Coordinates of C-alpha atoms and ligand atoms in Angstrom, one line a residue:
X1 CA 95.4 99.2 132.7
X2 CA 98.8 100.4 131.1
X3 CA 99.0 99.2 127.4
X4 CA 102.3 99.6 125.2
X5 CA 100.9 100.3 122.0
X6 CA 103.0 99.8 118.9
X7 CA 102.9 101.1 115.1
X8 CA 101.0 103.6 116.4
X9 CA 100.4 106.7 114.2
X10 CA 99.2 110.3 114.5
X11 CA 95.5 109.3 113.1
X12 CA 95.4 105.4 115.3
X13 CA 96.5 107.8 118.5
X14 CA 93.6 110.5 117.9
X15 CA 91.5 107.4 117.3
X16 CA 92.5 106.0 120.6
X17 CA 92.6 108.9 122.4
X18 CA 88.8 109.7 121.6
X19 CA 88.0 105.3 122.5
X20 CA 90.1 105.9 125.7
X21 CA 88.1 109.0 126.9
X22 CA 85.8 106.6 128.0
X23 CA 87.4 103.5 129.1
X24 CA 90.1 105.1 131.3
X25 CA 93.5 103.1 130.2
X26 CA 97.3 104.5 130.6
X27 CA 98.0 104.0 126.7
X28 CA 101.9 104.7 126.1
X29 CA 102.4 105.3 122.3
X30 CA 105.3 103.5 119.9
X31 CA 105.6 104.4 116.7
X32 CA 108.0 101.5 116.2
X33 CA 106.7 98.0 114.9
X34 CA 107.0 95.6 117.8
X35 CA 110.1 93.2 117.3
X36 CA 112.2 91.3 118.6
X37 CA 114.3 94.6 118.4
X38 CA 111.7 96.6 119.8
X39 CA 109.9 94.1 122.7
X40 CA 111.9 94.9 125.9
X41 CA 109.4 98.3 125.9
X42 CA 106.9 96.5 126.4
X43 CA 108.5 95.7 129.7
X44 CA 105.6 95.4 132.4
X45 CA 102.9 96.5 130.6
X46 CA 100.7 93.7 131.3
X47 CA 98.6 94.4 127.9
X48 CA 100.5 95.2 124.4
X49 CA 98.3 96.4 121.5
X50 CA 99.7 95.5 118.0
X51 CA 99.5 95.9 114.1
X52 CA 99.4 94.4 111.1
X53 CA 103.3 94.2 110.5
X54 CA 104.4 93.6 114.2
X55 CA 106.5 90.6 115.2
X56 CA 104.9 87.9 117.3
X57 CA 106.7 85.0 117.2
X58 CA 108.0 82.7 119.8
X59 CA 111.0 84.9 121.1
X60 CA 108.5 88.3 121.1
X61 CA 106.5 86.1 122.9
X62 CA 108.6 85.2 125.3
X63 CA 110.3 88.3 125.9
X64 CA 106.9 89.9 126.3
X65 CA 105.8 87.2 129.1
X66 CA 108.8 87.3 130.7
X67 CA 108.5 91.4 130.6
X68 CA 104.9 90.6 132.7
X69 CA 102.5 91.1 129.2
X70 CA 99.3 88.9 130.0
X71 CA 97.5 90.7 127.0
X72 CA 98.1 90.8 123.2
X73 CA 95.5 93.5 121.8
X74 CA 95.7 93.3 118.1
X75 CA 94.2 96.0 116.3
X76 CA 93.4 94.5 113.2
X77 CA 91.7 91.3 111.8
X78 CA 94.6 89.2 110.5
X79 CA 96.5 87.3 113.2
X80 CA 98.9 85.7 111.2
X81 CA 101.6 87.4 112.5
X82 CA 101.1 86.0 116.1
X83 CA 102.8 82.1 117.0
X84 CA 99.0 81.3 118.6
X85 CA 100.4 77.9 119.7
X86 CA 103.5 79.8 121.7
X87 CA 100.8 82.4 123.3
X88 CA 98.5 79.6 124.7
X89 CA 101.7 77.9 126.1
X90 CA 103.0 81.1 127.9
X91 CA 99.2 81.8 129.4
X92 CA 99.3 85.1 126.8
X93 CA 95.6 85.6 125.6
X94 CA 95.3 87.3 122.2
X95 CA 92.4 89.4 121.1
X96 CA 91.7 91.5 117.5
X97 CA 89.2 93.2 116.1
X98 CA 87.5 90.8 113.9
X99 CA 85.4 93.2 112.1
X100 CA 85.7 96.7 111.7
X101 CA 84.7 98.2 108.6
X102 CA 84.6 95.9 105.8
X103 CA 83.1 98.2 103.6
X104 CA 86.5 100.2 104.1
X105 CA 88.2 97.7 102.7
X106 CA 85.6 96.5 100.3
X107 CA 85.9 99.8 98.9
X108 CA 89.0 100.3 98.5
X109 CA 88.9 97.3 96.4
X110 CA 86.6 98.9 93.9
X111 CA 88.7 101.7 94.0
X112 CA 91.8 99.9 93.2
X113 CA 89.6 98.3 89.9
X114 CA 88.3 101.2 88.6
X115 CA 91.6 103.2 88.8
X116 CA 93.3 100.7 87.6
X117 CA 90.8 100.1 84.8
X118 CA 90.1 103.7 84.0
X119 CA 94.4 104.5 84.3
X120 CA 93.5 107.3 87.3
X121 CA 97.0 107.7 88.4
X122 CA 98.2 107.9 85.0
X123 CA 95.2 110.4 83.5
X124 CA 95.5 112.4 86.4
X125 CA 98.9 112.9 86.0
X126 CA 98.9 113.8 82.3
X127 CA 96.1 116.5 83.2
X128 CA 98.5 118.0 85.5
X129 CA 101.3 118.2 83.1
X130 CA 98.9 119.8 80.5
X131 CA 98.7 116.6 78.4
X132 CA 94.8 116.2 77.6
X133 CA 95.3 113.1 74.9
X134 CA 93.4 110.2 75.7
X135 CA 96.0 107.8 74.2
X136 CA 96.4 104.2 75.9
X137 CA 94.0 105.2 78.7
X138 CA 90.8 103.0 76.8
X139 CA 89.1 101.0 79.9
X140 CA 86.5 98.6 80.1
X141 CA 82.6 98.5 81.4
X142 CA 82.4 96.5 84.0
X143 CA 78.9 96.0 83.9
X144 CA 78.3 92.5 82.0
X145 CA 81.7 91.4 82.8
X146 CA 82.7 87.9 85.4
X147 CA 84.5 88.9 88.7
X148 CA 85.6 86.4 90.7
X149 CA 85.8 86.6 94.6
X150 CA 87.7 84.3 96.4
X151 CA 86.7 84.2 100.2
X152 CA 83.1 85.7 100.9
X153 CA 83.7 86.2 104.6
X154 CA 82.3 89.5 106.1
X155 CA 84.5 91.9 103.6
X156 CA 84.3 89.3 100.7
X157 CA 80.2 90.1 100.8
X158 CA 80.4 93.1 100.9
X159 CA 82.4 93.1 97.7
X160 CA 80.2 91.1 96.0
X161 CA 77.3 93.5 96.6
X162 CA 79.4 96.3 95.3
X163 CA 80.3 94.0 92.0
X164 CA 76.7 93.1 91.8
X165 CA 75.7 96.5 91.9
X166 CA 77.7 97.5 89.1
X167 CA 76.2 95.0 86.7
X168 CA 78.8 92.0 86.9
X169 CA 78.7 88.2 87.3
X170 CA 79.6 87.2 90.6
X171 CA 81.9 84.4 91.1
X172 CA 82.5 83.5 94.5
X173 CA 85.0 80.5 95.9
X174 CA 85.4 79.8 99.8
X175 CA 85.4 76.1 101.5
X176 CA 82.3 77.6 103.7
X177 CA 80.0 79.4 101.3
X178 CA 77.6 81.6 102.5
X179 CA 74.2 82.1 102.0
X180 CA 74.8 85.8 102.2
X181 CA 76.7 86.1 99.2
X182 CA 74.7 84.0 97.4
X183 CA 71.7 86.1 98.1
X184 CA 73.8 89.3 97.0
X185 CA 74.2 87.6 93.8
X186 CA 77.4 85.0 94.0
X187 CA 77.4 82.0 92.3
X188 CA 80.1 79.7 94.0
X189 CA 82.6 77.4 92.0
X190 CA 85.9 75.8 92.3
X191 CA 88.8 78.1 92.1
X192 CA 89.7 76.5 88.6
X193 CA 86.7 77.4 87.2
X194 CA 87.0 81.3 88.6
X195 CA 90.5 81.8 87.6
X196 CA 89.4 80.2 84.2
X197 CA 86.3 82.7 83.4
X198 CA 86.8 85.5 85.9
X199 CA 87.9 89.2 84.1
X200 CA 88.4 90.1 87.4
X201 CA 89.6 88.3 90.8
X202 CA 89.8 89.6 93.8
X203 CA 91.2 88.0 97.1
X204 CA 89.4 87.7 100.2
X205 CA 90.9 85.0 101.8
X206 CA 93.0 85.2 104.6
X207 CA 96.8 83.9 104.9
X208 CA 97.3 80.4 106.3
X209 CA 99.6 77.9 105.2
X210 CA 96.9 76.5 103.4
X211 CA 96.6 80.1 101.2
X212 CA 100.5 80.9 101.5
X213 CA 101.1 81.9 97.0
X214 CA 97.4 81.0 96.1
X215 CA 98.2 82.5 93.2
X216 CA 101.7 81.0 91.9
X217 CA 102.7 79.5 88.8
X218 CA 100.2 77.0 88.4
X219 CA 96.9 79.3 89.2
X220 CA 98.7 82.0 86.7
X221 CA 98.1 79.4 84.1
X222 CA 94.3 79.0 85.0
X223 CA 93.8 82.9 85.0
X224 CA 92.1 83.6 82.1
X225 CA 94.3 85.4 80.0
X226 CA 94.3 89.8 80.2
X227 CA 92.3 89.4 83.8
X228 CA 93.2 92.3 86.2
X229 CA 94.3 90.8 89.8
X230 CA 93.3 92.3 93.3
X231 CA 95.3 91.5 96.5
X232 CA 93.4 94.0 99.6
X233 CA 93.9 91.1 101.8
X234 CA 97.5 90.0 102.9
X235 CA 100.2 89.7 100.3
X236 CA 101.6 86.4 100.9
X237 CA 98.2 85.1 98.8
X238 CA 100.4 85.9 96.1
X239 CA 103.9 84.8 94.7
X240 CA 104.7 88.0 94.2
X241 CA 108.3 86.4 91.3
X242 CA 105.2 84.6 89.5
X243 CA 103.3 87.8 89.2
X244 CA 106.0 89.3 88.0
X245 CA 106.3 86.5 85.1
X246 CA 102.9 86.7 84.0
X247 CA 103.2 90.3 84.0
X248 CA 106.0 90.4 82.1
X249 CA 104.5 87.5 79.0
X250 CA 101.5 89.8 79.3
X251 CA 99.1 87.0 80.5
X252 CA 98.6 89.1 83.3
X253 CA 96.7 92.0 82.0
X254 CA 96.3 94.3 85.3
X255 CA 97.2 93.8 89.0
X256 CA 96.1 96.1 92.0
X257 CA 97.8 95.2 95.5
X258 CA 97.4 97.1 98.9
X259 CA 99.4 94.2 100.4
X260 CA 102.7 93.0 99.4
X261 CA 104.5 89.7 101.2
X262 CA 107.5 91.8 102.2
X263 CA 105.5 94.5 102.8
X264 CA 106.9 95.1 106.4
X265 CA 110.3 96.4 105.8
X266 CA 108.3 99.2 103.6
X267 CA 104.7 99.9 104.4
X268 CA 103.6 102.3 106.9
X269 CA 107.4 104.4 107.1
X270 CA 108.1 107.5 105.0
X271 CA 110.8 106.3 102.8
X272 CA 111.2 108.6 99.6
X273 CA 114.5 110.0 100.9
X274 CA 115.9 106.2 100.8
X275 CA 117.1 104.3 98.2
X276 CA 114.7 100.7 98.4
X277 CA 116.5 97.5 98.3
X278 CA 113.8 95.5 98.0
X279 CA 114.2 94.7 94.0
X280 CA 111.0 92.5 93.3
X281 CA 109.0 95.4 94.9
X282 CA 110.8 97.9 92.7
X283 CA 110.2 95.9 89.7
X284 CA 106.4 95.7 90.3
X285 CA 106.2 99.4 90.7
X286 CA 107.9 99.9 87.0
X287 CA 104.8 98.0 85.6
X288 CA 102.4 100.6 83.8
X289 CA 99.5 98.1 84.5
X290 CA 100.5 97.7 88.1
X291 CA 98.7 100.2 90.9
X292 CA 100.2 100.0 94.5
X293 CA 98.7 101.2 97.8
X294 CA 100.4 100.6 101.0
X295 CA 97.8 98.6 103.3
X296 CA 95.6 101.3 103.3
X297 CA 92.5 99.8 102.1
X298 CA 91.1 100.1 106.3
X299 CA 91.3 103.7 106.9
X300 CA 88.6 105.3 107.1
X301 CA 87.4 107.3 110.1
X302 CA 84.7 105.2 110.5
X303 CA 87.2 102.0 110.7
X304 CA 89.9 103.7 113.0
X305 CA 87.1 104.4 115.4
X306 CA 85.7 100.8 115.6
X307 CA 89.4 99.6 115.9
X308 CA 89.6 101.7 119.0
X309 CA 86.5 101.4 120.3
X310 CA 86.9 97.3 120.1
X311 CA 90.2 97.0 121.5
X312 CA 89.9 99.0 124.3
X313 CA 86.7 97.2 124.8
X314 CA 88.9 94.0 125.0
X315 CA 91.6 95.5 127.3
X316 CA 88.7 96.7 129.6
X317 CA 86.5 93.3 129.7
X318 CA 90.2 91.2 130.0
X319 CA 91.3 94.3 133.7
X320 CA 88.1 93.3 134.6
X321 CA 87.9 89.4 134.2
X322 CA 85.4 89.4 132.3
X323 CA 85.2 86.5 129.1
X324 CA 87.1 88.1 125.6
X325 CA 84.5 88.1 123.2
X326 CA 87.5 88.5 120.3
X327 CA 90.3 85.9 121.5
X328 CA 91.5 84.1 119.4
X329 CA 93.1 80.5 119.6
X330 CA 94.2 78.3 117.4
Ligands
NAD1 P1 86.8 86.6 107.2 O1 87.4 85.6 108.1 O2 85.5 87.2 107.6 O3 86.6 85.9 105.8 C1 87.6 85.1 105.2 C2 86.9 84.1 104.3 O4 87.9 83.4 103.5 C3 86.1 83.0 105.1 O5 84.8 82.9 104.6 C4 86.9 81.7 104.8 O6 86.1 80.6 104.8 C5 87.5 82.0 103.4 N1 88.6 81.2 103.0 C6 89.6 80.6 103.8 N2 90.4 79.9 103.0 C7 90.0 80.1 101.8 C8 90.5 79.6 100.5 N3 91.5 78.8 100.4 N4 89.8 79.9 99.4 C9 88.7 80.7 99.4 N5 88.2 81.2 100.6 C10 88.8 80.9 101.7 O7 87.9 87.7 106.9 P2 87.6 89.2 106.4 O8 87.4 90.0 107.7 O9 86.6 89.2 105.4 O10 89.1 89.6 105.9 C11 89.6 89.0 104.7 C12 91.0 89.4 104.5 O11 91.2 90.8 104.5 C13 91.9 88.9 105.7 O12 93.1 88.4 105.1 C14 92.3 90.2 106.4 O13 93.6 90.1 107.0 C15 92.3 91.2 105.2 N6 92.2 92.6 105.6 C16 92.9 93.5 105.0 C17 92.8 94.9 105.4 C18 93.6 96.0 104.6 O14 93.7 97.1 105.2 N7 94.2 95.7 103.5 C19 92.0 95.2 106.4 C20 91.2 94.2 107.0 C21 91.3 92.9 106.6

């Protein structure tokens, strides 16, 4: 089957490449994000692979089904970014990798709260410059301390182990709690009370309108004050103007994003020979206490090869009518 893939990178095509040795597909690489701009490529391809940041709302949609595209291949978990109701009513099935590696991104998590706790990027630098004083870079244990984890769905766990194993109290939130977590050491609670006694929250969840600024003005005020936030998930979660207040008073002691809710007009392009417009996501980055990465929390080798490996799958079980194990419908 010929598949217009988009957002596509050196390291996802080398990852696809190796999947497609196997299953045989005609896969025609974009490096663009897939727009409204950007869909008339995707011109009688009957399957389209897509990203995180990609466009699928009604008028991609419809300019994809009316271009022949019978297959949305999304190579990621999140499908926020796709009008589901808009697909189902143009007969356009959509399919993503639900799981890939969550300890990828688990992990990255820890990384961002150690570094950010143990000033990595700013220790590292001074040892380069020759500047071996220790000043301002005092961290914390985390063993004995409370972390709260709100969502405890398959990379939410596996955080929790990693928490537990470094000697905290787990605090876990989610509206379906799982036994899981709770075996790996999570005691669940309301939100309140995890923003209230949590030195640590990290985000889990995924973005619905329901989670759209979970953290905004009024869960600022329940986070216990000097905690350190962590956003690996999708950065709508967070209001990022709020953050920015609390950061600012101090009541926010530490905040560690790999996702940022404007993130598409930055993340995933080389742009440090442009000036950025984009003044709330300048201000954040003059925060000493603030530690950015750009949505990199899934790669890993390991994680690019199960992305390609699963949507290939899909494209191959949906050319040969056979039932798609990862649709998803609203
Ligand atoms: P999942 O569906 O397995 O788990 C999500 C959990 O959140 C579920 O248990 C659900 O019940 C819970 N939840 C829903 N609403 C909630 C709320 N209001 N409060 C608390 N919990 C709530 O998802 P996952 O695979 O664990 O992914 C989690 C998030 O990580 C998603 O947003 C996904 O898009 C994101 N993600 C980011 C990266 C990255 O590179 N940064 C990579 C993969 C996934």
């Amino acid at each position: 089957m010929r598949v217009a893939v988009f957002s596509t990178r050196q390291y996802d095509r080398v990852h696809l490449d190796r999947a497609n040795a196997q299953a045989g597909h005609a896969l025609i690489y974009f490096e663009h994000h897939l727009d409204a701009a950007t869909s008339q490529l995707a011109g009688g391809f009957e399957a389209v692979s897509a990203f995180v940041n990609d466009r699928l709302d009604a008028a991609v949609l419809r300019q994809l089904a009316e271009g022949g595209t019978r297959l949305v291949a999304l190579r990621c978990a999140g499908f926020n970014q796709v009008d589901l109701a808009v697909a189902a009513e143009l007969g356009v099935r959509v399919v993503r990798v639900p799981a890939y590696s969550p300890y990828a991104v688990a992990e990255h998590t820890i990384a961002l709260i150690l570094a950010l706790n143990r000033h990595i990027p700013r220790a590292a630098a001074r040892v380069r410059d020759g500047n071996f004083a220790l000043d301002g870079l005092v961290g914390f244990d985390l063993y004995g301390k409370t972390a709260g984890v709100v969502g405890t769905g398959t990379i939410g766990t596996v955080v929790v182990r990693l928490l537990h194993g470094f000697g905290c109290r787990v605090l876990a939130c989610d509206p379906f709690p799982s036994a899981a977590a709770t075996a790996l050491g999570a005691t669940y609670t309301s939100i309140e009370t995890l923003l209230a006694e949590s030195d640590i929250v990290t985000l889990h969840c995924p973005l619905t309108p329901d989670t759209h600024h979970l953290m905004n003005d009024d869960a600022f005020r329940l986070l216990r004050k000097g905690a350190m936030l962590i956003n690996t998930s999708r950065g709508g979660l967070i209001d990022t103007r709020a953050a920015i207040k609390v950061l600012k008073s101090g009541h926010l002691g530490t905040l560690g994003i790999d996702v940022y809710e404007e993130e598409a007009a930055l993340f995933f392009e080389d742009l440090s020979g442009t000036v950025i417009q984009d003044y709330v996501f300048t201000r954040l980055l003059t925060f000493p206490n603030v530690l950015v990465t750009a949505h990199q929390a899934f790669l890993t080798t390991e994680a690019l090869d199960a992305i390609a490996e699963t949507t290939l799958a899909s494209v191959s079980a949906f050319a040969a009518g056979e039932p798609l194990v990862n649709e998803v419908r609203l």
